[in-house]
mmCIF file of C-alpha atoms in Angstrom:
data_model
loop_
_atom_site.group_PDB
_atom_site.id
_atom_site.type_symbol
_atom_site.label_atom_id
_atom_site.label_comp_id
_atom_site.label_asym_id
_atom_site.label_seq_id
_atom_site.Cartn_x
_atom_site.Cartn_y
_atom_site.Cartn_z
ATOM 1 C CA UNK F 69 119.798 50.572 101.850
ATOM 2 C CA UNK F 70 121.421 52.623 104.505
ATOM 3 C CA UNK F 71 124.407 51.426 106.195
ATOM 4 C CA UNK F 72 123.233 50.836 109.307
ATOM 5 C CA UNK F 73 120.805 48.439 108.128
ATOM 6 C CA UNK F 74 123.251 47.019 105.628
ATOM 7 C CA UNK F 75 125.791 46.211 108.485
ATOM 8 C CA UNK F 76 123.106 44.351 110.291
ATOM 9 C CA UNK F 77 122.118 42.170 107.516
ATOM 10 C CA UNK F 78 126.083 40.887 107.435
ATOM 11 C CA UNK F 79 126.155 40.994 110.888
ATOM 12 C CA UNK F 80 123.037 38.462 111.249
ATOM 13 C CA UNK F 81 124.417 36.270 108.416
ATOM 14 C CA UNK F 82 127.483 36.024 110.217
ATOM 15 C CA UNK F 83 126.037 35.214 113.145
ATOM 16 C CA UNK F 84 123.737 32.493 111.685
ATOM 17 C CA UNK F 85 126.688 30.494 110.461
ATOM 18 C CA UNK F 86 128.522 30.551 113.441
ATOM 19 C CA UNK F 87 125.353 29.650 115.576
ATOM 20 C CA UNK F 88 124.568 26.434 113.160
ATOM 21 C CA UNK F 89 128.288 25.520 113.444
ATOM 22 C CA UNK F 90 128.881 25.571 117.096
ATOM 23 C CA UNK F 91 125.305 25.469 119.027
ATOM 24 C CA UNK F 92 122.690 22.387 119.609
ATOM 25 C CA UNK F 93 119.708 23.260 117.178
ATOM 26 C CA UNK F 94 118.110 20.228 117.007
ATOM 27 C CA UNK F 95 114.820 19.665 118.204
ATOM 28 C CA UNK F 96 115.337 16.347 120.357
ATOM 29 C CA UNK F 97 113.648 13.944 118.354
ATOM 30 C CA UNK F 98 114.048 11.865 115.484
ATOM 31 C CA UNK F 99 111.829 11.942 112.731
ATOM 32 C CA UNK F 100 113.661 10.242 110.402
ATOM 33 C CA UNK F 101 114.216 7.166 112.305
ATOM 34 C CA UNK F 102 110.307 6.629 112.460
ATOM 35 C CA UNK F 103 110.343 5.719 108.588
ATOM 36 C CA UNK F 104 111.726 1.800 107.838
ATOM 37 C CA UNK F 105 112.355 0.566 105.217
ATOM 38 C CA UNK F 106 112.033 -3.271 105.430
ATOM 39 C CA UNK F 107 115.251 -5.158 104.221
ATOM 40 C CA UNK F 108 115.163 -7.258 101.120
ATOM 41 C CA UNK F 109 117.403 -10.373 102.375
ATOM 42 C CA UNK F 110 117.585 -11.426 98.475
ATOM 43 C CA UNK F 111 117.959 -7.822 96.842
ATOM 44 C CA UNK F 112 119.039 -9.347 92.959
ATOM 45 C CA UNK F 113 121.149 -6.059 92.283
ATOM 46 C CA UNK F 114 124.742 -5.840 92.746
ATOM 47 C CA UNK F 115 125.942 -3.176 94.810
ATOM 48 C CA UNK F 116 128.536 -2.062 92.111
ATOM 49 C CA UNK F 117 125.429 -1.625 89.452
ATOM 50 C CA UNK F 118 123.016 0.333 91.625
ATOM 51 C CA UNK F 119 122.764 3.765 90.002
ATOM 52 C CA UNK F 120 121.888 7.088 92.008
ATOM 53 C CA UNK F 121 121.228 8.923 89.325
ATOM 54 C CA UNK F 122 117.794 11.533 89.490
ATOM 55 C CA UNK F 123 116.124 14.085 87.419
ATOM 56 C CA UNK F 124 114.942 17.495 89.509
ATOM 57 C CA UNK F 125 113.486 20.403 87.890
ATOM 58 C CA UNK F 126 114.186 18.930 84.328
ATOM 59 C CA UNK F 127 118.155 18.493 85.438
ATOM 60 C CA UNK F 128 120.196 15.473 85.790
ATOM 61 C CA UNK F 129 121.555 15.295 89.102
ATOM 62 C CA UNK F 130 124.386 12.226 89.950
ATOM 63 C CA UNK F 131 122.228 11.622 93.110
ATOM 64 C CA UNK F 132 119.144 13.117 94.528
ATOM 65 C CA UNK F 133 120.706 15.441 96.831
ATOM 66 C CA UNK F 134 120.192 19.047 97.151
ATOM 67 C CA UNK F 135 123.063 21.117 99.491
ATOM 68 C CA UNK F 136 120.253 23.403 100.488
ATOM 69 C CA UNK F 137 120.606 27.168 100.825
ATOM 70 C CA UNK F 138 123.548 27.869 103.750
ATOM 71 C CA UNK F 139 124.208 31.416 103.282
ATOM 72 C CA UNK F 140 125.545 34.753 101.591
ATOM 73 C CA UNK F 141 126.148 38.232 102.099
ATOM 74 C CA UNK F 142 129.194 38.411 104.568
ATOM 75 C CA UNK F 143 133.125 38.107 103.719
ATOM 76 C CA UNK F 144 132.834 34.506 104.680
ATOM 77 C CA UNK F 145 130.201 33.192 102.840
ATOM 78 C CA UNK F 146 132.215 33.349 99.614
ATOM 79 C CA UNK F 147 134.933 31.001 100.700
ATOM 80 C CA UNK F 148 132.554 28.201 101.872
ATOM 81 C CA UNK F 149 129.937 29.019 98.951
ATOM 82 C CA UNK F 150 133.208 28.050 96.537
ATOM 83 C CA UNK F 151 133.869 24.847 98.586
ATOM 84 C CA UNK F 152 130.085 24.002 98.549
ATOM 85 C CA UNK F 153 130.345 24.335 94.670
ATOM 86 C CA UNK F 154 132.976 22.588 94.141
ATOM 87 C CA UNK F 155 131.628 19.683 95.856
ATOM 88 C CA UNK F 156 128.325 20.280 94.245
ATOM 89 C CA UNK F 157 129.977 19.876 91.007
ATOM 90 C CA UNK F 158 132.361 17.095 91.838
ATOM 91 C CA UNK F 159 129.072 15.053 92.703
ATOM 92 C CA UNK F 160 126.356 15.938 90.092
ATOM 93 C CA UNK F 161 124.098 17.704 92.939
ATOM 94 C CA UNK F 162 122.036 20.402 92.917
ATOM 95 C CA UNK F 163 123.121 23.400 94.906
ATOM 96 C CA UNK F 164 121.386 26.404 96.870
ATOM 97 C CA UNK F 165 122.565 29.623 97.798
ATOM 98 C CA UNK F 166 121.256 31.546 100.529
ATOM 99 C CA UNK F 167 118.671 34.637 100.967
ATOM 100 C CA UNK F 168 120.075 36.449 98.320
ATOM 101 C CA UNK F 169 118.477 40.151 99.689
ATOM 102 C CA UNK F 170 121.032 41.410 100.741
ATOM 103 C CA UNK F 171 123.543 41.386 97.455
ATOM 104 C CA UNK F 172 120.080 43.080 95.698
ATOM 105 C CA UNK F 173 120.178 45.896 98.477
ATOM 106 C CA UNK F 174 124.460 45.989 98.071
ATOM 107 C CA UNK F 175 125.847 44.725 94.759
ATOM 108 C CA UNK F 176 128.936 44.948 96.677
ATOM 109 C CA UNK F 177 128.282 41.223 98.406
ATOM 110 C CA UNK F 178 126.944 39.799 95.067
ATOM 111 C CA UNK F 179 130.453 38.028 94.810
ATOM 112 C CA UNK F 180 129.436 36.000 97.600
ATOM 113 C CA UNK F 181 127.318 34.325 95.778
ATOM 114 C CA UNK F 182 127.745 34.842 91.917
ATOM 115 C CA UNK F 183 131.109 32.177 93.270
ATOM 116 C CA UNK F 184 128.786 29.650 92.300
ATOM 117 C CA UNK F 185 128.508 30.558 88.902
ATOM 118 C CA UNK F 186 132.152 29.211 88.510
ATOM 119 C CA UNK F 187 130.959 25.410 88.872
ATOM 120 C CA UNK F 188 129.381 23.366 86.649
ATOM 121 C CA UNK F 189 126.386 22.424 89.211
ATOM 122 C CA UNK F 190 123.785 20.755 87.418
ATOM 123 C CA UNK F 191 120.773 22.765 89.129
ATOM 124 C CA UNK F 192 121.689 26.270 90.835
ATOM 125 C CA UNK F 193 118.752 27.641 93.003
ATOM 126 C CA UNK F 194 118.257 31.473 93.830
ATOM 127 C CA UNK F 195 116.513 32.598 96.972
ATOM 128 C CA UNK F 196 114.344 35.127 98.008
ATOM 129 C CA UNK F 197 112.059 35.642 101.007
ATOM 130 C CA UNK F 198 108.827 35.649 100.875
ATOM 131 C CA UNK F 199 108.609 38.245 103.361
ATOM 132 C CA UNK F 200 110.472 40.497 101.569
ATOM 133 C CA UNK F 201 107.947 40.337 98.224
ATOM 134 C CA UNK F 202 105.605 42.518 100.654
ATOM 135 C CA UNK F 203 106.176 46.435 101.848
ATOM 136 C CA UNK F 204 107.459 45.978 104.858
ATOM 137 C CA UNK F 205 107.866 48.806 107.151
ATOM 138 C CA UNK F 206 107.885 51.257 104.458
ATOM 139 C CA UNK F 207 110.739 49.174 103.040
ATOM 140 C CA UNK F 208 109.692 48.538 98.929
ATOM 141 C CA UNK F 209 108.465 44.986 98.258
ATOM 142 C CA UNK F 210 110.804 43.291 95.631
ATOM 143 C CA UNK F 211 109.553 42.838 92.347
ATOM 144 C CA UNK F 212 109.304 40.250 89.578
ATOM 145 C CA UNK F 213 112.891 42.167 88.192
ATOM 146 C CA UNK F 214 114.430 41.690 91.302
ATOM 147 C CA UNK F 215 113.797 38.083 91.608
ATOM 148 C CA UNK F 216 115.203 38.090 87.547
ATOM 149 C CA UNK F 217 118.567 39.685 89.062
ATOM 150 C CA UNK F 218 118.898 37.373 91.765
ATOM 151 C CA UNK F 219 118.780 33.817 89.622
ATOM 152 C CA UNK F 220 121.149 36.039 87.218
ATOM 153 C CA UNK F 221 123.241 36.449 89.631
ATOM 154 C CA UNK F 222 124.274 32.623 90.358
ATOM 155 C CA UNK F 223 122.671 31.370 86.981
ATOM 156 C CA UNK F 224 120.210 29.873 88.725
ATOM 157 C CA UNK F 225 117.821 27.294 86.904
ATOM 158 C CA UNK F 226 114.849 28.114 89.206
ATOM 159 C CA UNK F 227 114.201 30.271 91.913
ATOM 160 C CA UNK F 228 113.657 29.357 95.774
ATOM 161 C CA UNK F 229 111.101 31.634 97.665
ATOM 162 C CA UNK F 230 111.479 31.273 101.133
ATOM 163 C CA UNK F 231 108.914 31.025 104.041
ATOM 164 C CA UNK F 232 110.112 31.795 106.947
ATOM 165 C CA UNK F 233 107.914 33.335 109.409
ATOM 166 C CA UNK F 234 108.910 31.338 112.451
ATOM 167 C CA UNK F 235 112.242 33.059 112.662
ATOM 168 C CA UNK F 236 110.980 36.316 111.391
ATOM 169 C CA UNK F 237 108.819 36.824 114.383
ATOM 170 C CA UNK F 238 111.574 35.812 116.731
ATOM 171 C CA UNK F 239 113.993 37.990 115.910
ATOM 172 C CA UNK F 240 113.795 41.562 116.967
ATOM 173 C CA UNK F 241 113.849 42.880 113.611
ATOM 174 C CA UNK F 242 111.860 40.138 111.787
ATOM 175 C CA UNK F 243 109.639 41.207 109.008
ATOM 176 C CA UNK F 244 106.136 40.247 109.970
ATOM 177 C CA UNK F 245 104.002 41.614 107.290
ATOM 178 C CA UNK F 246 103.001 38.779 105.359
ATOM 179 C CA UNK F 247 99.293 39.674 103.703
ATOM 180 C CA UNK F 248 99.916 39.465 100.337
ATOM 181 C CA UNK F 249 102.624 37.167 100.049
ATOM 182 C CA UNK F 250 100.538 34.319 98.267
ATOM 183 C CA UNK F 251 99.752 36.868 95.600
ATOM 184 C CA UNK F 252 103.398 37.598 95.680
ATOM 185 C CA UNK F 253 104.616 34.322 95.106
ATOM 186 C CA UNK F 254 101.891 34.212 92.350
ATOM 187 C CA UNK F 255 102.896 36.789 90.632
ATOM 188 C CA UNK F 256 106.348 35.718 90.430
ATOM 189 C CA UNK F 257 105.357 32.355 89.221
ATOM 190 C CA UNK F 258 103.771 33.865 86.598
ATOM 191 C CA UNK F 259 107.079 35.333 85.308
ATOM 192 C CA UNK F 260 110.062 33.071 86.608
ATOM 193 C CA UNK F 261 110.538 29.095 87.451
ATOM 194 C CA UNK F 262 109.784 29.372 91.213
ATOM 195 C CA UNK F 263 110.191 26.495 94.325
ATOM 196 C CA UNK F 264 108.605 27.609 97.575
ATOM 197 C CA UNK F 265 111.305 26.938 100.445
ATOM 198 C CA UNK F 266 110.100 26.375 104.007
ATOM 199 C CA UNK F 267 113.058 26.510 106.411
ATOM 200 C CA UNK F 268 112.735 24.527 109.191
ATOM 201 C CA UNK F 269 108.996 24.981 110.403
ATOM 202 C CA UNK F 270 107.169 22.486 107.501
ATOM 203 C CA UNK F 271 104.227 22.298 105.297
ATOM 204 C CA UNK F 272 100.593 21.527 105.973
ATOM 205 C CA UNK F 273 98.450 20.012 102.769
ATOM 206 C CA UNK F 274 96.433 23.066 102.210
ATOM 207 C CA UNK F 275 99.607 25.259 102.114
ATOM 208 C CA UNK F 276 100.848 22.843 99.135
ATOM 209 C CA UNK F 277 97.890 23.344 97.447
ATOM 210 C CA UNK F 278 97.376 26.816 97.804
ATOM 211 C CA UNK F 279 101.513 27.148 96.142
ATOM 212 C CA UNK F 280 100.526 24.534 93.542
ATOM 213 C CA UNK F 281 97.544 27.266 92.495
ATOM 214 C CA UNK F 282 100.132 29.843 92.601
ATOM 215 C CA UNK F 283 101.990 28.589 89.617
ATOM 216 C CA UNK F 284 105.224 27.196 91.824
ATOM 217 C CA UNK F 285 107.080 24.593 90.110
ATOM 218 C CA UNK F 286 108.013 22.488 93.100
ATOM 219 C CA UNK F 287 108.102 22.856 96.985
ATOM 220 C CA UNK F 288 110.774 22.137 99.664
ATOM 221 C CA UNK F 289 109.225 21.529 102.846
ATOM 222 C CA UNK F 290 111.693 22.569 105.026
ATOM 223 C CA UNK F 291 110.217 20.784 108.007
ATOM 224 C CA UNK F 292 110.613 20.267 111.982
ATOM 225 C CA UNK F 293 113.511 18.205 112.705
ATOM 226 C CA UNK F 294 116.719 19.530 111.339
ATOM 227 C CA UNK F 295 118.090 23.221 112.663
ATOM 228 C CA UNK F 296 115.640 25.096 114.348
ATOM 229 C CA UNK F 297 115.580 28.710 113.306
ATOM 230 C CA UNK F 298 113.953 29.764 116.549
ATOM 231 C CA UNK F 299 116.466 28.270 118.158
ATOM 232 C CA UNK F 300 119.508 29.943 116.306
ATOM 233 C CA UNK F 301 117.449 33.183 117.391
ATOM 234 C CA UNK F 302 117.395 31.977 120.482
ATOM 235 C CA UNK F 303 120.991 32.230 120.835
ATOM 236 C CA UNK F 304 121.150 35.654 119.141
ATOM 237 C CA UNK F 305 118.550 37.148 121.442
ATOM 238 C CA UNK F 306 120.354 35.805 124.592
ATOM 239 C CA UNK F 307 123.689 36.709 123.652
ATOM 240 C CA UNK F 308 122.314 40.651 123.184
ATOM 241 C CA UNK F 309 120.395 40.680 126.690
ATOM 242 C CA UNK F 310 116.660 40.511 124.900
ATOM 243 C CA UNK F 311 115.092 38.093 127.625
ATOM 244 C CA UNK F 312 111.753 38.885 125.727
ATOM 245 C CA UNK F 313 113.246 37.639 122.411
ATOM 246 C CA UNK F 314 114.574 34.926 123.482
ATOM 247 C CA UNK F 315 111.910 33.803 125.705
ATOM 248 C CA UNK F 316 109.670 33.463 122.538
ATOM 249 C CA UNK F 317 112.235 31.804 120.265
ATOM 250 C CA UNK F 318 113.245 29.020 123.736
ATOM 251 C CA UNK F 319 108.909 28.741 123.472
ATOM 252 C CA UNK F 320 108.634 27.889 119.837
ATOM 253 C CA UNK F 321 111.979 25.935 119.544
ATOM 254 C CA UNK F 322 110.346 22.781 118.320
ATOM 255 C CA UNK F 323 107.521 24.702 116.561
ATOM 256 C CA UNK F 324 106.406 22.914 112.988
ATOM 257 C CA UNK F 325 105.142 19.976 110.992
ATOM 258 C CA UNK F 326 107.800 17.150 110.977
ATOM 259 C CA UNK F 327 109.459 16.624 107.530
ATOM 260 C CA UNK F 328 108.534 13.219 106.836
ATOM 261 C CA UNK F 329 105.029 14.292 107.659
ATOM 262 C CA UNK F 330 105.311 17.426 105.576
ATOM 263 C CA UNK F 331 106.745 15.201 102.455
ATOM 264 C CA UNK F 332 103.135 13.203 102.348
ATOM 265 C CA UNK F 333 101.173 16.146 103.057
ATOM 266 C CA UNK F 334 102.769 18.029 99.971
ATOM 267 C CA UNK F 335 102.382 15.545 98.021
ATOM 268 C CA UNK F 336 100.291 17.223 95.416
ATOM 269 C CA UNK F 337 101.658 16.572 92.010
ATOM 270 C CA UNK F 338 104.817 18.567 92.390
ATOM 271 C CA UNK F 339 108.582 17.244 92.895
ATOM 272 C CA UNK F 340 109.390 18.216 96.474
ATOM 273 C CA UNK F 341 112.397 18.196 98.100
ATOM 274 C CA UNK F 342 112.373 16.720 101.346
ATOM 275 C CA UNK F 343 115.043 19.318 103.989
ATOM 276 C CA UNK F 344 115.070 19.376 107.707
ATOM 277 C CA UNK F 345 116.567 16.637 109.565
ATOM 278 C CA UNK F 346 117.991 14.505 106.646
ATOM 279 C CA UNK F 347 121.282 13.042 107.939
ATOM 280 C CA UNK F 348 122.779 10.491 106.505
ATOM 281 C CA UNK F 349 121.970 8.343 102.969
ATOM 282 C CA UNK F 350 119.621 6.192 104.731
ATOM 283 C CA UNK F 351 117.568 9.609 105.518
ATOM 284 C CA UNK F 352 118.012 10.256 101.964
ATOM 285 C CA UNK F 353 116.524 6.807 100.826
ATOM 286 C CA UNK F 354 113.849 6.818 103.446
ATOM 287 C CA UNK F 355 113.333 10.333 102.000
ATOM 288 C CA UNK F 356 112.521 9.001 98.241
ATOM 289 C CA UNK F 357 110.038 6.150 99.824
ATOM 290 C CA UNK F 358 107.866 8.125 100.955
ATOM 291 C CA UNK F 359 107.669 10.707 98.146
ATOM 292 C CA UNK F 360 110.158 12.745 98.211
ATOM 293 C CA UNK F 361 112.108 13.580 94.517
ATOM 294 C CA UNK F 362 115.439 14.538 96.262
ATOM 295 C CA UNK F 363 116.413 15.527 100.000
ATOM 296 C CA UNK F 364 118.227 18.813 101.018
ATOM 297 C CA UNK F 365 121.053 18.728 103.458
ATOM 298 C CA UNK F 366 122.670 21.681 104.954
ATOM 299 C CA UNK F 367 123.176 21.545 109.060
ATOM 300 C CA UNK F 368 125.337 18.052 108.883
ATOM 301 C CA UNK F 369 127.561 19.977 105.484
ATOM 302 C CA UNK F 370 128.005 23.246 107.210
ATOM 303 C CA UNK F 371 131.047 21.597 109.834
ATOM 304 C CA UNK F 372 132.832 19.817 106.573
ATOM 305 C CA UNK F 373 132.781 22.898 104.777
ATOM 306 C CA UNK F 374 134.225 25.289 107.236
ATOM 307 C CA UNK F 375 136.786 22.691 107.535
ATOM 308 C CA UNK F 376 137.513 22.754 103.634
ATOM 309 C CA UNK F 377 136.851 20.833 99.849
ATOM 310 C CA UNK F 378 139.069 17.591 100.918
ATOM 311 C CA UNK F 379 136.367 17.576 104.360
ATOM 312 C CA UNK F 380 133.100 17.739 102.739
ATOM 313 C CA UNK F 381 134.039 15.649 99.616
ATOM 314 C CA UNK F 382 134.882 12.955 102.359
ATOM 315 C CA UNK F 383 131.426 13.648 104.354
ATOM 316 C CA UNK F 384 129.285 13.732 100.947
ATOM 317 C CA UNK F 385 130.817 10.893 99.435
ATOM 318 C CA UNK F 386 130.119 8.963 102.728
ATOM 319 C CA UNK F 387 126.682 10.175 102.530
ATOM 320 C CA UNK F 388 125.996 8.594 98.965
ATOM 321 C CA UNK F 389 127.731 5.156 99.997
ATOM 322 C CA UNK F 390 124.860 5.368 102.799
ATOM 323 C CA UNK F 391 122.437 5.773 100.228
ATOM 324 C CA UNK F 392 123.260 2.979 97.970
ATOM 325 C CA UNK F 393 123.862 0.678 100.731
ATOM 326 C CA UNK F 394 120.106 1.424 101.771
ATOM 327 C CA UNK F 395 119.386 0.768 97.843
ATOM 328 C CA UNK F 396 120.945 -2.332 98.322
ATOM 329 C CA UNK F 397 119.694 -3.630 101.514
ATOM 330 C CA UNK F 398 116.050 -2.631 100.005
ATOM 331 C CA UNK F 399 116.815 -4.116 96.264
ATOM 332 C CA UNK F 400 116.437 -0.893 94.484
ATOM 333 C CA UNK F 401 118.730 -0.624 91.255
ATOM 334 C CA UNK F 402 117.769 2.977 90.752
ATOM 335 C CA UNK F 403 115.946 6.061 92.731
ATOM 336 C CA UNK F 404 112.677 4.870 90.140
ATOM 337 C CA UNK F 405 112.609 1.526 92.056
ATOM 338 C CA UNK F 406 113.634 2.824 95.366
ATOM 339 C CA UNK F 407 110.643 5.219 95.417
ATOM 340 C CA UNK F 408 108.474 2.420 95.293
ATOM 341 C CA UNK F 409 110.412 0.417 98.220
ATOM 342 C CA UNK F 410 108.335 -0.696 101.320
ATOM 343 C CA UNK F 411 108.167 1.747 104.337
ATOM 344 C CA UNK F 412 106.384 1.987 107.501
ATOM 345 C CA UNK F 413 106.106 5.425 108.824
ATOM 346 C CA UNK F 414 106.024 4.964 112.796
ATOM 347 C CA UNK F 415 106.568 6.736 115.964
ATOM 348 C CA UNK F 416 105.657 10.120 116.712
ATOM 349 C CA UNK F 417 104.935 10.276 112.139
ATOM 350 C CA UNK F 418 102.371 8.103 112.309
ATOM 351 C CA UNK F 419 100.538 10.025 114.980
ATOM 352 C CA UNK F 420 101.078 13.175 113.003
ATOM 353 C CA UNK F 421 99.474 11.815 109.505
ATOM 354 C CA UNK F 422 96.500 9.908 111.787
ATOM 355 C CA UNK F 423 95.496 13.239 113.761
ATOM 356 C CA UNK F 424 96.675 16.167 111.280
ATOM 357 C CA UNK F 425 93.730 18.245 110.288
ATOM 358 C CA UNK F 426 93.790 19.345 106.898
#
């Protein structure tokens, strides 16, 4: 990789993190809050007996909570990828890093991510873009080794391919390429223990079929409602003077399928991990009643963990007392019985799942 392009890669990861941390991302609306969960006002389990214990991916996770991929691949992102695993361990959870290109193209940043390797976290997830599985540009596709070097790399028990061409074709050097990239993911399947990873725009049903053919082992939709990746390059393209760039990314701010909507459509026989949005237990719980296996979290961590391990134990331990007060409240003595708790999906939800065309 030449320098040039190298220094832009850290340069955009730095300026991702410090977009999520200090900009508005959201997308103005609640999703979450249009799945209830009706109370049980005689719930026959003790609080101090309800048990948040889950199984992802064949591992035993101490709640079913996934600190989804944050970043990598800048001086920074090894200092809060140690605090994130250190929290990941203190809690059981399962842990992801972010695109993990960029230590492939300079083994030089690989430390900001191997960190992880230091923690016992019971599931470590790799990532790699889909995006970057195709030639793009004249730029080599990466290859069924590559994706073996990247799980090595952070001892990862399964490997997270991205989709993220709603930022890619914001930014001004996005890679937009993307015939080929089922085969891709196919072909990688066929080798390693793959999740496809939305990030923030969501999954129709067809799309979770079409990855369920491809031999992926679960999917994370990844879907409208948490940080908007158009809008973090939104903020990039206005801060560098591209009207044209931003223009676009201001236009397809809210762009996607809503996460609780893209948890029912991807319902296809896979565990799927329900990110974008998710903030707070009760998001968690309402998460696992409609499907979900575990929720991701990232955009309400990323503040706690620039602030340091005492912050974000305090904000993720507050997170699973919301969940097992929504256990409670709902009379669910484990994640088994709380995925069959009653929910209504409402609101803008219900429109989505009564109009969606498959």
């Amino acid at each position: 990789m030449a320098d040039g392009e190298g220094r832009l890669i850290e340069r955009r990861k730095s300026d991702h993190i410090e977009i999520c941390a200090k900009e508005d991302l959201g997308v103005g609306y609640s999703y979450w809050d249009d799945i209830r969960l009706v109370h049980n006002a005689l719930p026959e389990v003790d609080l101090e007996d309800i048990d948040t214990s889950a199984t992802l991916f064949g591992r035993e996770l101490g709640a079913p909570i996934v600190i989804s991929a944050i970043t990598g691949g800048y001086g920074k992102a090894e200092e809060i990828n140690r605090t994130l695993a250190a929290v990941a361990e203190r809690f059981g959870l399962g842990m992801g890093v972010g695109s993990q290109r960029a230590a492939l193209e300079n083994p030089e940043l690989a430390c900001t991510y191997s960190v992880v390797k230091e923690f016992d976290i019971p599931l470590r997830i790799g990532n790699l873009g889909v995006p970057q599985l195709v030639e793009q540009g004249g730029r080599a596709a990466l290859t069924v080794d590559d994706g073996r070097a990247a799980m090595d790399m952070v001892g990862a028990h399964i490997l997270a391919i991205h989709l993220n061409y709603l930022q890619e074709v914001v930014q001004p050097e996005g890679d937009t390429r993307s015939k080929g990239g089922l085969k891709a993911i196919e072909r990688m399947s066929s080798a390693l223990p793959v999740m496809a990873k939305e990030t923030g725009a969501g999954m129709s049903r067809g799309v979770a079929l079409r990855l369920k053919r491809a031999g992926v082992r679960g999917i994370d939709v990844g879907g409208l409602g948490g940080t908007s990746f158009s809008a973090v390059e939104y903020y990039r393209a206005r801060s560098a003077g591209d009207s044209t760039r931003a223009n676009i990314g201001e236009t397809f701010w809210d762009w996607g399928v809503p996460t609780p909507v893209s948890v029912v459509l991807s319902s296809v026989g896979l565990p799927t991990v329900a990110t974008g949005g998710v903030r707070s237990g009760l998001d968690v719980a309402r998460a696992i009643s409609i499907g979900a296996s575990a929720a991701g979290l990232a955009g309400r961590l990323l503040p706690a963990a620039l602030e340091g391990e005492d912050a974000l134990t305090a904000e993720v331990g507050t997170i699973i007392q919301e969940l097992k007060a929504a256990m409670f409240l709902v009379g669910a003595k484990d994640i088994e019985a709380l995925s069959a708790a009653n929910a209504l999906v409402t609101g803008r939800s219900r429109e989505w799942l009564d109009n969606v065309m498959e």
